[in-house]
Short mmCIF file of C-alpha atoms in Angstrom, two decimals:
data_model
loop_
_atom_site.label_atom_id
_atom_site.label_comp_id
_atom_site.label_asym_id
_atom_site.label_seq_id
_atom_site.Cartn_x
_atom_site.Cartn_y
_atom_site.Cartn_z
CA UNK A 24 114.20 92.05 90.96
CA UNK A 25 111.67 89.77 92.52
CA UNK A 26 112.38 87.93 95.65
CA UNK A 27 112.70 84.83 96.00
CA UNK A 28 110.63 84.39 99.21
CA UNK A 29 107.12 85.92 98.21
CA UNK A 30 105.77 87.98 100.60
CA UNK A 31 102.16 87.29 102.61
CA UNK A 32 100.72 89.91 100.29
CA UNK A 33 102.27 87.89 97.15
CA UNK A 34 100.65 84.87 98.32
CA UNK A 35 97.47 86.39 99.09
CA UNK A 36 97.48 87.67 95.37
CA UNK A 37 98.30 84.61 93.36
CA UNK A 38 95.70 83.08 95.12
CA UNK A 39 93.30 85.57 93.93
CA UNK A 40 94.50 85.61 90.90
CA UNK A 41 93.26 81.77 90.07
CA UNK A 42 90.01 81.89 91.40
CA UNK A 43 87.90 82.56 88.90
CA UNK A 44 84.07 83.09 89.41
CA UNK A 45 81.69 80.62 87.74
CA UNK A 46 79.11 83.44 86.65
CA UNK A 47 79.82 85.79 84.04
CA UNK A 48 77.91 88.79 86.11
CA UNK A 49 80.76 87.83 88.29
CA UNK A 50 83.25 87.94 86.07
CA UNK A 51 82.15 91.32 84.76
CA UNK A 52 82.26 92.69 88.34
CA UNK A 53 85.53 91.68 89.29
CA UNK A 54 86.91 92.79 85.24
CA UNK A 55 85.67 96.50 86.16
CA UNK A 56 87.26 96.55 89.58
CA UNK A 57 90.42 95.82 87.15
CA UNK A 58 89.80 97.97 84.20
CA UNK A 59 88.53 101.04 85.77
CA UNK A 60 92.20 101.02 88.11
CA UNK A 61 94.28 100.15 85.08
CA UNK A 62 93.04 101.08 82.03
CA UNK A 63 92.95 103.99 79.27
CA UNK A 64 90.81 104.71 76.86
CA UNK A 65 92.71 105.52 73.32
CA UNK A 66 90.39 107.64 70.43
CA UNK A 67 92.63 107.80 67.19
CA UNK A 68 91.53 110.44 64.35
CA UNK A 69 88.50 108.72 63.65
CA UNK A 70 87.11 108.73 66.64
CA UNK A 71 87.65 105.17 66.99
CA UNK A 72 88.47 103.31 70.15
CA UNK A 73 90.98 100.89 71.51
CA UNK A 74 91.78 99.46 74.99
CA UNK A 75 94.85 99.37 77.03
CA UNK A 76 95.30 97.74 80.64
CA UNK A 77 98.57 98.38 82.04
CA UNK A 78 99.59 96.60 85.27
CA UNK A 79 103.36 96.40 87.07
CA UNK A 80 101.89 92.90 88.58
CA UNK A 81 102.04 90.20 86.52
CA UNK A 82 99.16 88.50 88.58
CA UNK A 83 96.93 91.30 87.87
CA UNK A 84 97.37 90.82 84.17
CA UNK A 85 97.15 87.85 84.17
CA UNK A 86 93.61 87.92 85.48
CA UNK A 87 92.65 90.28 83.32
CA UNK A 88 93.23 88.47 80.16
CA UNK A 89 91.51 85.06 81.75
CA UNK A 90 88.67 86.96 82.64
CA UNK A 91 88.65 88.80 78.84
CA UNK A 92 89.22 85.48 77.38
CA UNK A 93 85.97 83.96 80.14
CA UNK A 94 83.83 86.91 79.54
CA UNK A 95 84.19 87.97 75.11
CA UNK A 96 85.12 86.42 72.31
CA UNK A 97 87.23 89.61 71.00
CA UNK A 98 90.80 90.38 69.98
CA UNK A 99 93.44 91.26 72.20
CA UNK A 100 97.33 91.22 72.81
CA UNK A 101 100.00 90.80 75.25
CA UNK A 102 103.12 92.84 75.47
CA UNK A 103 105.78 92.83 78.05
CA UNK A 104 107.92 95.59 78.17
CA UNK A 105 111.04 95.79 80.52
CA UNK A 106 112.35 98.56 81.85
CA UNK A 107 115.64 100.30 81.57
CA UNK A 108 116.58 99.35 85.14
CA UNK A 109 117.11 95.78 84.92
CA UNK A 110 116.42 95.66 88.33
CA UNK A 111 112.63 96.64 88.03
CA UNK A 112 109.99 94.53 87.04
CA UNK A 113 108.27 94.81 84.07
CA UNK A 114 105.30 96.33 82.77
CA UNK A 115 102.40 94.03 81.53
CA UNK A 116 100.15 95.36 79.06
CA UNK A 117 96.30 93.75 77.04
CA UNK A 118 95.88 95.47 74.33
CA UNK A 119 92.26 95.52 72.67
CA UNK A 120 92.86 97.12 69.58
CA UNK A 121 89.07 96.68 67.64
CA UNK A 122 86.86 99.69 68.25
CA UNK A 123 84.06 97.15 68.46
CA UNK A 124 85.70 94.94 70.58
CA UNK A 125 86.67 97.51 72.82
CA UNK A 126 82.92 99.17 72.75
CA UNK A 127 82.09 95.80 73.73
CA UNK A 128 83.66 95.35 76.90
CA UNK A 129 83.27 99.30 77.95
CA UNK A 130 79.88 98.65 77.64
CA UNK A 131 79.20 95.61 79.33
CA UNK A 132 80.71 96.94 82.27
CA UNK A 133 78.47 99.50 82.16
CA UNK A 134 81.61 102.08 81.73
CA UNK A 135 80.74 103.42 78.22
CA UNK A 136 77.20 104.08 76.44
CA UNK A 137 76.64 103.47 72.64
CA UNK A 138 78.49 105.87 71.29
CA UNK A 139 81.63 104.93 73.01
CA UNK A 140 81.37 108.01 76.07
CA UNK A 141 82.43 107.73 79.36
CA UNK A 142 79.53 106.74 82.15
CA UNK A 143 80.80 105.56 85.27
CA UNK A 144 82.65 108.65 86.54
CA UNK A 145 84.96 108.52 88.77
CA UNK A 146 83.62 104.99 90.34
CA UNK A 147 85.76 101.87 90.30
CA UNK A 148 82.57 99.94 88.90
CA UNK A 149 79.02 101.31 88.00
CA UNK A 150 76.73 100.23 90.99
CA UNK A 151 74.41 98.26 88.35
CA UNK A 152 77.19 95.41 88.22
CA UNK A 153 77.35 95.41 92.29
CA UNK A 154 73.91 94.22 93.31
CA UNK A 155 74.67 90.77 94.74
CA UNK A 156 76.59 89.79 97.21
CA UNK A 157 78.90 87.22 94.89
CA UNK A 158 79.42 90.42 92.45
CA UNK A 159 80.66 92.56 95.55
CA UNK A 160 83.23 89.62 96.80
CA UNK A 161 84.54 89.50 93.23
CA UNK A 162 84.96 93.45 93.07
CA UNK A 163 86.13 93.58 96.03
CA UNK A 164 89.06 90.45 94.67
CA UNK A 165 89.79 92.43 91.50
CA UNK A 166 90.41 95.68 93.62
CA UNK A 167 93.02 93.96 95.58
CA UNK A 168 94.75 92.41 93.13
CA UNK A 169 95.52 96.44 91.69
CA UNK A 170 95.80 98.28 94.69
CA UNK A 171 95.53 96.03 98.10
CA UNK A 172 97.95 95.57 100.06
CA UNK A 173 98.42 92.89 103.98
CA UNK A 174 101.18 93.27 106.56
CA UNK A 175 102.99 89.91 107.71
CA UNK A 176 100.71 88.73 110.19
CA UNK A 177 103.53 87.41 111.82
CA UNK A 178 104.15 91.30 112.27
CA UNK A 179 100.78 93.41 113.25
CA UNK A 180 97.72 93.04 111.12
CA UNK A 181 96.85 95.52 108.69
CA UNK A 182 95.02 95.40 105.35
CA UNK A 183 94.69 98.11 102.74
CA UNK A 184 93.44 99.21 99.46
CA UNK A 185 94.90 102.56 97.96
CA UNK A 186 93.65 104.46 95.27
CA UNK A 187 93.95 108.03 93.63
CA UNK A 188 90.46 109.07 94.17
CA UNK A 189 88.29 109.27 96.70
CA UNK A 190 85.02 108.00 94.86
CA UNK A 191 86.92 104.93 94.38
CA UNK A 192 88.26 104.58 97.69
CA UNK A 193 84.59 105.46 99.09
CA UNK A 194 83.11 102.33 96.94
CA UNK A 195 85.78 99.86 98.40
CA UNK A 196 84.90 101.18 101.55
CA UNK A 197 81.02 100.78 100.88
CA UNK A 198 81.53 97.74 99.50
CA UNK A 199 83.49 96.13 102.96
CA UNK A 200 81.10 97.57 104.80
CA UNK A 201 77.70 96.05 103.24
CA UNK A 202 79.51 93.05 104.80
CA UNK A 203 78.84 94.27 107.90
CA UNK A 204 82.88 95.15 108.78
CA UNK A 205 84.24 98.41 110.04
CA UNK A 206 86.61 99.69 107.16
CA UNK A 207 87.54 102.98 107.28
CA UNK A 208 89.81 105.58 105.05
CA UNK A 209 92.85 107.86 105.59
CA UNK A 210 94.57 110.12 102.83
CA UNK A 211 97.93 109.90 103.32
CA UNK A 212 100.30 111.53 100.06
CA UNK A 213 97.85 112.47 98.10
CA UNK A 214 96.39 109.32 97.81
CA UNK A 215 93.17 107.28 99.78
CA UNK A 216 93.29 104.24 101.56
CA UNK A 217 90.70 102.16 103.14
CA UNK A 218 91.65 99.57 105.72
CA UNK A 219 90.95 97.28 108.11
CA UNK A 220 93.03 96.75 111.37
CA UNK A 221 91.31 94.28 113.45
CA UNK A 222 92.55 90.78 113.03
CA UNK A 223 89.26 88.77 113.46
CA UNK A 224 87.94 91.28 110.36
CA UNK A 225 90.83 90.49 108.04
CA UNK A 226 90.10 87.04 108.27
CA UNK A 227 86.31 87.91 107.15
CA UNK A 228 87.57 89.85 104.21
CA UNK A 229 90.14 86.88 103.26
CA UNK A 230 87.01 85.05 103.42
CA UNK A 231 84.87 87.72 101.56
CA UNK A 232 87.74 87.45 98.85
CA UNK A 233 87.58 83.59 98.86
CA UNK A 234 91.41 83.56 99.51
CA UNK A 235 90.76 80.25 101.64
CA UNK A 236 94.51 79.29 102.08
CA UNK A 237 95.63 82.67 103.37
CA UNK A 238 92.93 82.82 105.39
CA UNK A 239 93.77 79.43 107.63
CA UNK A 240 97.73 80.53 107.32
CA UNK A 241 96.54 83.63 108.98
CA UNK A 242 94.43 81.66 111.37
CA UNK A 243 97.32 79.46 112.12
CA UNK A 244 99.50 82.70 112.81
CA UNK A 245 96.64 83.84 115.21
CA UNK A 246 96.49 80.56 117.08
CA UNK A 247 100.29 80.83 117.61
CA UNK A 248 100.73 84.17 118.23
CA UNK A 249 97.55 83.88 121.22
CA UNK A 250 99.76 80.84 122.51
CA UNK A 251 103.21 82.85 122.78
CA UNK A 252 101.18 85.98 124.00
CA UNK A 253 99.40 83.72 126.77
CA UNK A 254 103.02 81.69 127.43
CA UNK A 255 104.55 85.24 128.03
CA UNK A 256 101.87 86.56 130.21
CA UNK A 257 101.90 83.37 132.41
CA UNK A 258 106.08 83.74 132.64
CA UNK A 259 106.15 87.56 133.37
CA UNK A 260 103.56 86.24 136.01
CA UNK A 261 105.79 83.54 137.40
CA UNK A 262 108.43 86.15 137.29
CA UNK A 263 106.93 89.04 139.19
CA UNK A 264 105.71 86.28 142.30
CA UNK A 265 109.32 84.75 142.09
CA UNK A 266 110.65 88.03 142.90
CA UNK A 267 107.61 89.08 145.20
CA UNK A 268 108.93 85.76 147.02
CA UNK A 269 112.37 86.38 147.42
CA UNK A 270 111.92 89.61 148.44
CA UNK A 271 109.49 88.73 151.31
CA UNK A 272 111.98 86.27 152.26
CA UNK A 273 114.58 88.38 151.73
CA UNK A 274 112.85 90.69 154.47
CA UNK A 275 112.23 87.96 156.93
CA UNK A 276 115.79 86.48 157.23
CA UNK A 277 116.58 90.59 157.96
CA UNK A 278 114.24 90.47 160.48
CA UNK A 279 114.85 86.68 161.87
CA UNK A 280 118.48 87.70 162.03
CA UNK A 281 118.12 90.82 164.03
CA UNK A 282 116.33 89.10 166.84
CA UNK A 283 118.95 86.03 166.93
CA UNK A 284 121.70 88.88 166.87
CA UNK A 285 119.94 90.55 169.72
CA UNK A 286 118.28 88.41 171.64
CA UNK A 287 118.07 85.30 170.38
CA UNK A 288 115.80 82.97 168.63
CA UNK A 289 115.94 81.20 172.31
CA UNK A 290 113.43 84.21 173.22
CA UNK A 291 110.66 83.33 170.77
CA UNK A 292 107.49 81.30 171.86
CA UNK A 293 108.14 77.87 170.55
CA UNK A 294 105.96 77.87 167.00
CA UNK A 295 107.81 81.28 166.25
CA UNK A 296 110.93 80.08 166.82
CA UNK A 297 110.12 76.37 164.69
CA UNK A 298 108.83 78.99 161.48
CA UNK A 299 112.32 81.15 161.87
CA UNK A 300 114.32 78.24 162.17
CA UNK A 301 112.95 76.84 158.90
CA UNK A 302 113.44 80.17 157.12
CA UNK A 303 116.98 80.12 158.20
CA UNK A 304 117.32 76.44 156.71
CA UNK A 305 115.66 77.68 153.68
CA UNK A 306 116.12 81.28 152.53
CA UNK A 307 114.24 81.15 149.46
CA UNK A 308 111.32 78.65 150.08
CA UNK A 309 107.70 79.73 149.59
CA UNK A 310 105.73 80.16 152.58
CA UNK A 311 103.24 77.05 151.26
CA UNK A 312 106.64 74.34 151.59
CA UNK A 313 107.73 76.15 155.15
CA UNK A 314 104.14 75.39 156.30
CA UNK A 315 104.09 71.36 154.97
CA UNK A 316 107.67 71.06 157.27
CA UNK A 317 106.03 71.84 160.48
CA UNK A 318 105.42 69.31 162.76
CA UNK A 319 102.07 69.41 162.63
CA UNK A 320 101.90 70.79 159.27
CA UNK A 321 100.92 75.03 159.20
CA UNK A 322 98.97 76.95 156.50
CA UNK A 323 100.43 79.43 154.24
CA UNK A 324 97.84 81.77 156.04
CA UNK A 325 99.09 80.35 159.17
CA UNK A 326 103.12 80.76 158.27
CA UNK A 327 102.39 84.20 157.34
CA UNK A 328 100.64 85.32 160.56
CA UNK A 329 103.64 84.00 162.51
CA UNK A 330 106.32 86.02 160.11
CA UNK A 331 103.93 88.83 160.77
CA UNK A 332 104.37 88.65 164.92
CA UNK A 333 108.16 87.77 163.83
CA UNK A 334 108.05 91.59 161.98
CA UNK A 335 106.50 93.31 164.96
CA UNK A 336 108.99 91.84 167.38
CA UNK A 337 111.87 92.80 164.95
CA UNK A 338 110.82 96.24 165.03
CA UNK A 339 110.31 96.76 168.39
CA UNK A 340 113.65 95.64 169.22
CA UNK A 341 114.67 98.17 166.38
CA UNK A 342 113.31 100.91 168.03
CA UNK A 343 114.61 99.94 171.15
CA UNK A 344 118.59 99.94 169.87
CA UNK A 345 117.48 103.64 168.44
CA UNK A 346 117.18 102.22 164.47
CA UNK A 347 113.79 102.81 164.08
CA UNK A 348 111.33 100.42 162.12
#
């Protein structure tokens, strides 16, 4: 069962899925990206060919057949067939039943030689339909649409292609990085995956990918996710010299005390005695506002010398009762 809120990923895909390329070498690069991942070659007893492309997503089928319908003029059908488990999605399959038609595509993307045999190995796409830099960003669309894969930004970033061979994952990964980006690949169950972790890089491949609305949602996520992080730093901040603050004060009405239980304040030379008497009157002020209530007014560096000789005088009388410092 689909859900009703589509996922980031979800989004990223539909937009994909409508941007079509203008040029048909274009379109021909981003239909093998598709064809290679999905589809099966069928002989019958007459050595005869026929096409299938099976896809779960119905966004990657439905690319397909726009860029078949863009690309040939050639036969081919739709069937959707649902699954047992009414729960599951259904499978989505373009049927190109002609061998010619068939021979047709297979050979324009370079996949298939005259005589209908298999030339591209194990490569998503023969290298011949790769040479520009528009052909690569449409691959490199088509190969997400089957097997990509991005996180919630609002989560971590992480972006991902996953195939069942190597060779294919190593051209994705060749592909990213003739952009001049850092992708690299993992096996992980028996399958290969190429990603890219780094948020500033994701945003270049949304943009390599032309998914232009995902890109400035993820932007937007970026901006205000920087803000919170920089909001939190600047609290924990304000936090940690809050408590630095009330415990220094917290140590200098220990030590005023003391001397007024010993002594007495009386003792103290005069601007001393003003600075403990305005501690006493305010337990938890900063040393900045005690130093603006003094008559003249005192520096923070000033209020804190005078707590200083206030510590020293504490702990000599301290040691002189036998307590130590």
């Amino acid at each position: 069962m689909e859900r009703n809120a589509m996922s980031f990923s979800g989004e990223v895909k539909e937009e994909l899925s409508v941007r079509m390329p203008e040029a048909r070498h274009c379109q021909l690069a981003e239909l093998s990206a598709i064809v290679s991942q999905c589809a099966s070659i069928v002989l019958d007893d007459q050595n005869r060919l026929s096409l299938k492309v099976q896809a779960e997503n119905v966004t990657v089928a439905r690319k397909c057949f726009t860029l078949l319908e863009k690309a040939f003029t050639i036969e081919k059908d739709v069937l959707v067939r649902r699954k047992e488990n009414a729960r599951k999605n259904p499978t989505y399959q373009i049927l190109i039943p002609r061998h010619e038609d068939a021979l047709l595509v297979l050979q324009a993307l370079k996949m298939a030689d005259a005589n209908g045999n298999r030339i591209s190995g194990d490569a998503m796409a023969n290298g011949r339909l790769l040479q520009n830099s528009c052909c690569r960003r449409a691959f490199l669309r088509g190969a997400f649409l089957v097997c990509g894969s991005i996180s919630d930004p609002m989560k971590f970033y992480h972006l991902e292609w996953m195939t069942d061979r190597r060779e294919k994952s190593g051209q994705i990964q060749q592909m990213i990085r003739s952009f001049g980006l850092d992708a690299r690949m993992i096996e992980r169950k028996n399958h290969f995956v190429v990603y890219v972790k780094e948020s500033e890089q994701i945003v270049d491949v949304l943009n390599i990918m032309e998914a232009h609305q995902a890109l400035l949602k993820l932007e937007n996520i970026r901006i205000y996710k920087g803000m919170r992080n920089s909001v939190n730093r600047q609290v924990n901040c304000d936090s940690a010299n809050i408590k630095k603050t009330v415990s220094a004060a917290s140590g200098q009405m220990n030590d005023i005390k003391w001397i007024q239980e010993t002594v007495g304040l009386e003792r103290l030379p005069k601007e001393l005695r003003e600075i403990a008497l305005a501690r006493l009157k305010n337990p938890e002020a900063p040393l900045k506002e005690l130093g603006e209530s003094m008559i003249p007014p005192v520096g923070k560096s000033g209020v804190n010398h005078r707590f200083r000789k206030i510590r020293m005088i504490a702990e000599e009388l301290r040691k002189e009762n036998g307590l130590g410092m």
